[in-house]
Amino acid sequence: MSVPILKDGGFLLAAVQAALSDAAWLGFREDLAETLGRTRARGVVIDVSVLDVLDSFATRMLRAIAQISRLRGAETVIVGIQPEVAFAMVQLGLSLNGIQTALDLEEGLAVLRRRLLERADGR
Amino acid sequence: MDADRAFEAERVVRVANDADVVAAREAARALAVEVGFRGTDLVLIATAISELARNILVYARTGEVRLSVVTSAHRRGVRVVAADEGPGIADIELAMQDGYTSGRGLGVGLPGARRLMDDFEIDSGPGRGTRVTVVKWLGRNA
């Protein structure tokens, strides 16, 4: 199961469609890095709303994706973490410290636009 | 701890590759639905089993996750045993500490699984594999 990555303006949108195995997460991370390089996108929104589990491996992958993107000059926003999933992550001791999150796709895109404006202003 | 409990038929998920981690947590979730768990509990159970199954893969490479329904005097629950014949854990106390890892994870698997479930028991030692038993009881957080 691969994650489709769409380009929309200067941003990439990736909506996870179903539970991912570890190998699928690794593939997604690589696809995204490659697509970022090819498209020169300035931001990435990753929608995880269909996922009912974000365990330590998935969390590590999301962090890695955000870090890789940042090194390539793009911002990442994770959207759609379900409330029960957030609760389980906290219980497990996981955090997405330093990574932008937002409620849904629309809000994620708004966050990206705001961040890019801030960058343009040199803030 | 199992003396007064009755177990119903076990389901066994072999864990030998990363797709089995997903299969194990989905099987645990499906059994939990049958027992009557809903909402947050299902997510907690699936997440805990995901960690335990991945520990098997990372540290022992193969093993199995055994799922059963457990019934005691006044309650029902889901019982999961994650067992492998890997190298075992030399220092269980250390392995149960948050953030401790022997190198390949985030160090949340065992202590995290303990917090996500109600009962937690670990039996391990060098050269004799690892067996983690967890139970989630129905209605405890309702």
Coordinates of C-alpha atoms in Angstrom, one line a residue, chain A residues 19-23 52-57 60 63 84-85 87-88 91-94, chain B residues 18 22 25-26 29 40 43-44 46-47 50-51 54 104-106 108 112-113 115-116:
Chain A
A19 CA -2.8 1.1 7.8
L20 CA 0.8 1.0 6.7
S21 CA 3.4 -1.6 7.4
D22 CA 6.8 -0.5 8.5
A23 CA 8.1 -1.1 4.9
D52 CA -6.4 4.2 14.2
V53 CA -2.9 3.5 15.4
L54 CA 0.1 5.7 15.5
D55 CA 2.7 3.6 17.3
S56 CA 6.3 4.3 18.0
F57 CA 7.5 3.4 14.5
R60 CA 9.4 8.1 14.3
R63 CA 9.3 13.0 12.7
E84 CA -8.3 8.4 20.6
V85 CA -5.1 8.1 18.7
F87 CA -4.7 9.8 23.8
A88 CA -2.9 6.5 23.0
Q91 CA -0.2 7.1 27.2
L92 CA 2.6 5.4 25.2
G93 CA 4.9 8.3 25.9
L94 CA 5.2 9.6 22.3
Chain B
D18 CA 6.4 -6.2 9.4
V22 CA -0.3 -4.9 11.4
R25 CA -2.9 -5.5 16.1
E26 CA -5.9 -5.9 13.7
R29 CA -8.7 -5.1 17.8
T40 CA -10.6 4.6 22.9
V43 CA -7.1 2.1 20.0
L44 CA -5.2 1.5 23.2
A46 CA -4.3 -2.1 19.1
T47 CA -1.4 0.3 19.9
S50 CA 1.6 -3.1 17.8
E51 CA 4.5 -2.3 20.2
R54 CA 7.3 -5.1 16.8
R104 CA 16.6 0.1 17.6
G105 CA 13.5 1.7 19.0
L106 CA 12.3 4.8 20.8
V108 CA 8.6 3.2 24.7
G112 CA 4.2 2.1 27.0
A113 CA 2.3 -1.2 26.6
R115 CA 0.4 2.0 30.5
L116 CA -2.0 1.2 27.7

